[in-house]
C-alpha positions as CSV (number, residue, x, y, z in Angstrom):
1,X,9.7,38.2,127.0
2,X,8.1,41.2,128.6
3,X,7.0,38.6,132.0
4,X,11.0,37.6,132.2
5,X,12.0,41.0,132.6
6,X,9.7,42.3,135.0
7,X,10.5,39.4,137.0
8,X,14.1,39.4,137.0
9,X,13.7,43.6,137.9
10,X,11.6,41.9,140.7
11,X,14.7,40.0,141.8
12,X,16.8,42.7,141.7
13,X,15.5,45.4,142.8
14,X,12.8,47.0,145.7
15,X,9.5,47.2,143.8
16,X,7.4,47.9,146.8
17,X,9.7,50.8,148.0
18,X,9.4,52.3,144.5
19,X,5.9,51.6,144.4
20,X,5.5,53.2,147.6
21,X,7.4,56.2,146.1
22,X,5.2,56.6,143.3
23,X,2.7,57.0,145.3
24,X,3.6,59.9,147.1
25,X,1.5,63.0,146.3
26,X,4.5,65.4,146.2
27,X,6.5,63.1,143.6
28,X,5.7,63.3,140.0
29,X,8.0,61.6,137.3
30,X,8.4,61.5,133.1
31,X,9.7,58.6,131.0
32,X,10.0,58.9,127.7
33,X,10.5,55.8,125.6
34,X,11.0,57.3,122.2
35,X,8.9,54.9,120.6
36,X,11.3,52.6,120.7
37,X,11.6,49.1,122.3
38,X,11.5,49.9,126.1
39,X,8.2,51.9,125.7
40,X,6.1,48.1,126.6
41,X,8.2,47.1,129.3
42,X,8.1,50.9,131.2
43,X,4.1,50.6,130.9
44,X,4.0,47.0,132.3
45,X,6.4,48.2,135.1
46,X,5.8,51.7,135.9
47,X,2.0,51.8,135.2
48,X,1.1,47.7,136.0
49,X,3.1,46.6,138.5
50,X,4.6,50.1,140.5
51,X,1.0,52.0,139.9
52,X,2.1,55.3,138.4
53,X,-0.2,57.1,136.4
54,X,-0.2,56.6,133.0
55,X,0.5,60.3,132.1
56,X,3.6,59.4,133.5
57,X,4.8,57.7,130.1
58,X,5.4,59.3,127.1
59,X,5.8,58.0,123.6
60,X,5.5,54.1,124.8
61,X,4.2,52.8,121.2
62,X,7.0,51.0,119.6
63,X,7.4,52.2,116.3
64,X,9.0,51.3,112.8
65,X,10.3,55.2,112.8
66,X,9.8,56.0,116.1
67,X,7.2,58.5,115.1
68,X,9.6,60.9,113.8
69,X,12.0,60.5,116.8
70,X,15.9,60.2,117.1
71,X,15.6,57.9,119.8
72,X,18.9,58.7,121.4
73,X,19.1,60.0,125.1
74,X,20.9,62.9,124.9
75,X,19.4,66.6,125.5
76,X,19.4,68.0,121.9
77,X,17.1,64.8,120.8
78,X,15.1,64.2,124.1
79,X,13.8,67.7,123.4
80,X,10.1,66.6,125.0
81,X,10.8,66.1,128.1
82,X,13.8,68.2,128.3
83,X,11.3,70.8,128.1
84,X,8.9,69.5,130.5
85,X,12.0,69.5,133.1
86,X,13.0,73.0,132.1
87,X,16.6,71.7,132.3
88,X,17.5,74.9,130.4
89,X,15.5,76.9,132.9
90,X,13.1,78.6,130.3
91,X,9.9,78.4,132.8
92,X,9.0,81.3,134.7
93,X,9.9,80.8,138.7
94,X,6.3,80.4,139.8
95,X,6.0,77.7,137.7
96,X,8.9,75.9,138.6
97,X,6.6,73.5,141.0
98,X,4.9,72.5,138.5
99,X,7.9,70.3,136.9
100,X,8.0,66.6,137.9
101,X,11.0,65.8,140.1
102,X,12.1,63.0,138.2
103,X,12.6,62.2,134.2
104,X,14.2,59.7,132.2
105,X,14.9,58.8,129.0
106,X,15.3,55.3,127.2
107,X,17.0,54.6,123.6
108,X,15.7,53.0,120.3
109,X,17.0,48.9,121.6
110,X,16.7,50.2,125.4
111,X,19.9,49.6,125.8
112,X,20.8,53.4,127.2
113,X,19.2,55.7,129.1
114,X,19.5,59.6,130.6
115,X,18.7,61.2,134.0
116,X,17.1,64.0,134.5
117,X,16.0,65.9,137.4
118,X,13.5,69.6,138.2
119,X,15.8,71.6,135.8
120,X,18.7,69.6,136.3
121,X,20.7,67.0,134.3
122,X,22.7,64.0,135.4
123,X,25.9,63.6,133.2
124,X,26.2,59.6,132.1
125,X,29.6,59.4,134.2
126,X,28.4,60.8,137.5
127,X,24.6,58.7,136.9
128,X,26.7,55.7,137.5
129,X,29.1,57.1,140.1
130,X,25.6,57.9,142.2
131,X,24.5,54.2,141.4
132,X,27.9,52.8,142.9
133,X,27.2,54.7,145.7
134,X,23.6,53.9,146.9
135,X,24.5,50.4,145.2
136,X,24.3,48.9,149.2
137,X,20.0,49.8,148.9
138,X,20.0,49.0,144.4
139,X,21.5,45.4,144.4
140,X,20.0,42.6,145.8
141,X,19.9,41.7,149.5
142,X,22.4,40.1,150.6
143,X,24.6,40.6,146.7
144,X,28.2,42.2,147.5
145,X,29.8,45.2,145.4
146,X,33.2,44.1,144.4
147,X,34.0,46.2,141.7
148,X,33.0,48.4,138.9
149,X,33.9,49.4,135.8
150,X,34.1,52.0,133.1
151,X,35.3,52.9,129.8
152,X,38.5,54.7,129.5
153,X,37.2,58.0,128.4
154,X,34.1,58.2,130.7
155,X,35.2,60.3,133.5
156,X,36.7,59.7,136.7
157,X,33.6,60.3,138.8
158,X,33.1,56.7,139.4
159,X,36.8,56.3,140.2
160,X,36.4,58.4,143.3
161,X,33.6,56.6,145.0
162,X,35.8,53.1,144.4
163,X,38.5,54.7,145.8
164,X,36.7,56.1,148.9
165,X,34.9,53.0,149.5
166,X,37.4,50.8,149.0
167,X,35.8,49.3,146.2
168,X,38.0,47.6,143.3
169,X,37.7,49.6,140.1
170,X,38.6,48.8,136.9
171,X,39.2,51.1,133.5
172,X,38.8,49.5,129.9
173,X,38.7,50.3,126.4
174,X,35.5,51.6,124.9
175,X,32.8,49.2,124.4
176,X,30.8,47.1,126.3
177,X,31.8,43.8,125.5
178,X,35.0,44.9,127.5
179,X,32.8,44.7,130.6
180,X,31.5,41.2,129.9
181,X,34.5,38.9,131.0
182,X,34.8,41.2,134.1
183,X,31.0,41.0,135.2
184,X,31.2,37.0,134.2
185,X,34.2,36.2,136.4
186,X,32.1,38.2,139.5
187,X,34.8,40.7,139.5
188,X,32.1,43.8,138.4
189,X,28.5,44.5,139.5
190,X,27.9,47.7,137.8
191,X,29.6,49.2,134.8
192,X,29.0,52.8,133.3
193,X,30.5,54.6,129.8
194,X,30.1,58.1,128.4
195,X,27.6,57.3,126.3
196,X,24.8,56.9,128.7
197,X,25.6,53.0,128.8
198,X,24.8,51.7,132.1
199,X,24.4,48.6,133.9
200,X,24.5,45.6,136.7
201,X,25.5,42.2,136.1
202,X,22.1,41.1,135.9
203,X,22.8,40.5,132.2
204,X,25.5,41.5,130.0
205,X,24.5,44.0,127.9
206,X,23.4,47.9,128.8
207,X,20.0,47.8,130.3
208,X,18.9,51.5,130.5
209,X,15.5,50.6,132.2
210,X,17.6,48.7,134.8
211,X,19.5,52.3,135.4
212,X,15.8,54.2,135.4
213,X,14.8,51.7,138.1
214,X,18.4,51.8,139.9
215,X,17.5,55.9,140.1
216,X,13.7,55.3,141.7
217,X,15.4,53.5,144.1
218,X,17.8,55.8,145.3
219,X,14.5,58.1,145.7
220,X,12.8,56.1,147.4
221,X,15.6,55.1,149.8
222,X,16.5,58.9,150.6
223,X,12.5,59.8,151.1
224,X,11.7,56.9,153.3
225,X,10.9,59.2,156.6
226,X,10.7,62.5,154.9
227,X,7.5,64.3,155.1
228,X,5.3,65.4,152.1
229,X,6.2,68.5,150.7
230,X,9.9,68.0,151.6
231,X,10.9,65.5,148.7
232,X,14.7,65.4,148.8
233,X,14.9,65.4,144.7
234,X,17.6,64.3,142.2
235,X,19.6,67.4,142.0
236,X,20.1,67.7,146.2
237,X,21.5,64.2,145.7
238,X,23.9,64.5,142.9
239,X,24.9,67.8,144.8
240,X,25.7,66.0,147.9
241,X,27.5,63.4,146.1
242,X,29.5,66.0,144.6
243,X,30.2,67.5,148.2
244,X,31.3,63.9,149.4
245,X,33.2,62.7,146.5
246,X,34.0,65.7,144.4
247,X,32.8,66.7,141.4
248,X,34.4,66.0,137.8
249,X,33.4,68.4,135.0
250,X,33.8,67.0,131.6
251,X,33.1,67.6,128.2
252,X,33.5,65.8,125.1
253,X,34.5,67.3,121.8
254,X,33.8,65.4,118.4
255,X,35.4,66.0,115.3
256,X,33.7,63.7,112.4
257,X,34.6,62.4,109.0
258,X,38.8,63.7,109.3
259,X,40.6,62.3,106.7
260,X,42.3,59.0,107.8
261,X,45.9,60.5,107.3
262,X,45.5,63.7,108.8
263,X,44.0,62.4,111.8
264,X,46.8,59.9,112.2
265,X,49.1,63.3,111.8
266,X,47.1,65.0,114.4
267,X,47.6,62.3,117.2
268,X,51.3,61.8,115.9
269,X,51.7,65.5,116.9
270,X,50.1,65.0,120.1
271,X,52.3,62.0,121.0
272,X,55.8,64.5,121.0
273,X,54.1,66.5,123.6
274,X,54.1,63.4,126.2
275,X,57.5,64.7,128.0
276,X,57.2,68.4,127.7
277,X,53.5,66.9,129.6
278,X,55.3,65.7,132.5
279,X,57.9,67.6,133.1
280,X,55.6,70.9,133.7
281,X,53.2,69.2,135.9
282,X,54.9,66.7,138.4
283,X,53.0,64.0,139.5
284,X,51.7,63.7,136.0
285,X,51.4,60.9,133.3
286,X,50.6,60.6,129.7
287,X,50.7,57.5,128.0
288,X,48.9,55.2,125.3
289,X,46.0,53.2,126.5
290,X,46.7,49.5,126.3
291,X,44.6,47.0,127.7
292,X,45.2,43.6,129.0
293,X,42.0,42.0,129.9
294,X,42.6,40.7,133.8
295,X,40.3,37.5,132.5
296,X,41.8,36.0,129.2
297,X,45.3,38.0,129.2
298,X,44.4,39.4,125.9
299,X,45.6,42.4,125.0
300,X,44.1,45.7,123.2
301,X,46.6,48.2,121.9
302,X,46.5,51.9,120.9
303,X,43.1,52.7,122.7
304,X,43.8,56.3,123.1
305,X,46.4,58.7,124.3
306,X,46.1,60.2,128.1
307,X,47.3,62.8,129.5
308,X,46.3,62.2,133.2
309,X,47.2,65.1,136.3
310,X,47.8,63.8,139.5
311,X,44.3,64.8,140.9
312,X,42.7,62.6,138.3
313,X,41.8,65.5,135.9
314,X,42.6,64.2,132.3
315,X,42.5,65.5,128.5
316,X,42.1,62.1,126.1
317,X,42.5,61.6,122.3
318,X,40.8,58.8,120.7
319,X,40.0,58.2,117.3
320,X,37.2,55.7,116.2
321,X,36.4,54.5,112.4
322,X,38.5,54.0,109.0
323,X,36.1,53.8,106.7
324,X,36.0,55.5,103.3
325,X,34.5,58.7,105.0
326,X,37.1,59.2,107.4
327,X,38.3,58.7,110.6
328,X,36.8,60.2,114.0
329,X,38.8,62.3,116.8
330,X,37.1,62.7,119.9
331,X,38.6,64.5,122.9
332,X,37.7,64.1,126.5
333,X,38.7,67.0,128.8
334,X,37.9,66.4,132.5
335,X,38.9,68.8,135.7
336,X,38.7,67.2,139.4
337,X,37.4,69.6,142.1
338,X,36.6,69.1,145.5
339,X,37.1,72.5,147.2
340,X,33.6,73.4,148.2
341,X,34.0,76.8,146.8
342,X,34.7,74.9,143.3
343,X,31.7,72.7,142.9
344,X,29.1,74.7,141.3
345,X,31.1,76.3,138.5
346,X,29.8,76.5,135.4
347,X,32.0,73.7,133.6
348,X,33.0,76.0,130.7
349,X,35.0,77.9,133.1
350,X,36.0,75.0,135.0
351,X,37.6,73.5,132.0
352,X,38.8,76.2,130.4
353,X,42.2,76.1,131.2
354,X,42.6,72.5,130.4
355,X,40.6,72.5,127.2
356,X,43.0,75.5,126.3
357,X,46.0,72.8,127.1
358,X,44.3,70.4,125.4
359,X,44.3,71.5,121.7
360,X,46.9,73.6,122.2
361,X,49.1,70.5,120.5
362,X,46.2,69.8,117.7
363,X,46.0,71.4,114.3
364,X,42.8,72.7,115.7
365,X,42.2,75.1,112.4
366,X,42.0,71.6,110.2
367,X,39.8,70.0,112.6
368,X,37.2,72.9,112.9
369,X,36.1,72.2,110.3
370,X,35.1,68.6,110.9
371,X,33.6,69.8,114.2
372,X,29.9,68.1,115.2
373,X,27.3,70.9,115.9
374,X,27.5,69.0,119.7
375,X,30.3,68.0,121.4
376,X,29.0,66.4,125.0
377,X,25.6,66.7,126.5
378,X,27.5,69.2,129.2
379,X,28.8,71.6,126.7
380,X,25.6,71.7,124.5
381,X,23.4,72.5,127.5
382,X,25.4,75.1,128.2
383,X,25.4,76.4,124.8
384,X,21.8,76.5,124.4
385,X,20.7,77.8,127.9
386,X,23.1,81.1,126.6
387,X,21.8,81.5,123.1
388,X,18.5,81.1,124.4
389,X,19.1,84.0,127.5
């Protein structure tokens, strides 16, 4: 019930240094519920128990259609508020104050969720690198971070903060019922994938409200002694985090409804390129995903072809669904940069190279033609801020 939830949020998380967030006159925040299922829980705990106004809410009415909605976070379907945070910077400057510092999105089950900040937007795989990261001032006093988790294709972001904190990390196949032996057996608090999934292990399933909640904490932890007017906002935070941990640009390309055979011929042709991989970039890898679940022992084969650099930057193959309508390929490109010089590329650029190396091995001219209008949130966000320049 709704009274369960707000209660177990109470458990886990700071509501009176949210609260006292909120409250600040210099901090103004959107959610958008979609008219979907989180839209009564965000009222009760944003507007009844944290004391934001209720202007703060949009589209909080449950729906059978969602009132015409797609209610899926991403920036081509959360077109509201992606306008109110001008994360395509459309507004004029003088009225860039008048954008809220904070929005989020939630999904049709609640289950996902997406980050936004004052004309900025937080990709899925660094949202839950920052969690794992503030996770000392998220999780409950006195609860331990052990490890963490993520699906194979979502970037290494989260990798990097494990690694520097000397936190155990741990890399599965997609889906999140990968992540439920791990967070049963206390080995994972927090868990992240691509897809805007993210979690703790306060239950075992996505909980994107959890992640909206995680996010007003960080807030609130990094404004506790600042003084009005100097809010430090979502986008100086992911840009220090970036400056600390290094930044991984990604983008994800989709190519939908391929026919079963020729995608199988498309990653066969991919597979001869392993070697020739290696051998020009030492230090290198490129292998077949296979998964052996540290819990049970059991095992999960062919769960995607890697072909992993030795700073962590990656291109990835995976193809999803059988059915009569074909088969899916999705590619992951990723490039890790810390230089300080190389963190505010535009990730087009970053990843050009890569990409380029990427499908150089695909029968790209077959594929173009099953290619979705959006690949990942990155690349359309990109797209759209130049077609609309």
């Amino acid at each position: 019930s709704t009274k369960d939830y707000i209660n177990l949020m109470k458990e886990q998380l700071n509501f009176d240094a949210i609260k006292k967030l909120i409250s600040r006159p210099d901090f103004r925040f959107r959610y958008d519920a979609m008219n979907a299922a989180s839209g009564p829980y965000a009222v009760d705990i944003l507007i009844g128990h944290l004391g934001a106004d209720p202007s703060s809410l949009l589209n909080c009415t449950p729906l059978p259609d969602f009132g015409g909605l797609h209610p899926d976070p991403n920036l081509e379907y959360a077109e509201q508020l992606v306008k109110i945070m001008d994360v395509f910077k459309q507004k004029p400057e003088n009225e860039v104050t008048d954008i809220p510092e904070f929005g989020a999105v939630g999904s049709g089950d609640g289950d996902r969720n997406m980050i936004l900040g004052r004309r900025f937007f937080v990709t899925p795989s660094d949202s839950v690198a920052v969690i794992t990261a503030y996770s000392h001032v998220i999780l409950p006093k006195g609860k331990k971070l052990i490890g963490v988790a993520r699906s194979m294709p979502t970037s290494g972001a989260l990798d990097k903060v494990a690694q520097a904190e000397g936190i155990k990390y741990y890399e599965t196949p997609t889906g999140w019922k990968f992540f439920g032996n791990l967070m049963d057996s206390g080995n994972v608090q927090i868990c992240g994938e691509e897809s805007f999934g993210t979690s703790s292990d306060h239950v075992r399933q996505k909980d994107g409200l959890w992640a909206v909640l995680a996010w007003l904490r960080i807030l609130a932890h990094r404004n506790e002694s600042t003084e009005v007017g100097k809010l430090i906002g979502v986008e100086q935070i992911v840009r220090e985090h970036w400056a600390k941990y290094g930044r991984n640009y990604y983008q994800r390309y989709d190519y939908e409804e391929v026919e079963t055979e020729a995608a199988n011929k498309v990653l066969a042709q991919v597979m001869t390129k392993f070697d020739w991989f290696m051998s020009q970039y030492p230090g290198s890898k490129a292998d077949i995903f296979d998964y052996t679940d540290p819990i049970d022992h059991s095992i999960s084969k062919n769960q995607g072809i890697r072909f992993v650099f030795q700073d962590g930057s990656r291109v990835v193959f995976r193809k999803s669904g059988t059915s009569s309508s074909g088969a899916t390929i999705r590619i992951y490109f990723e490039k890790y940069e810390s230089a300080p010089d190389r963190l505010d590329l535009d990730p087009n650029d970053a990843l050009k190279e890569i990409i380029n190396l990427g499908l150089e091995p695909v029968s790209y001219t077959h594929l173009r033609a099953h290619e979705t209008p959006e690949h990942l949130v990155c690349r359309l966000l990109l797209e759209k801020k130049k077609n609309q320049n």
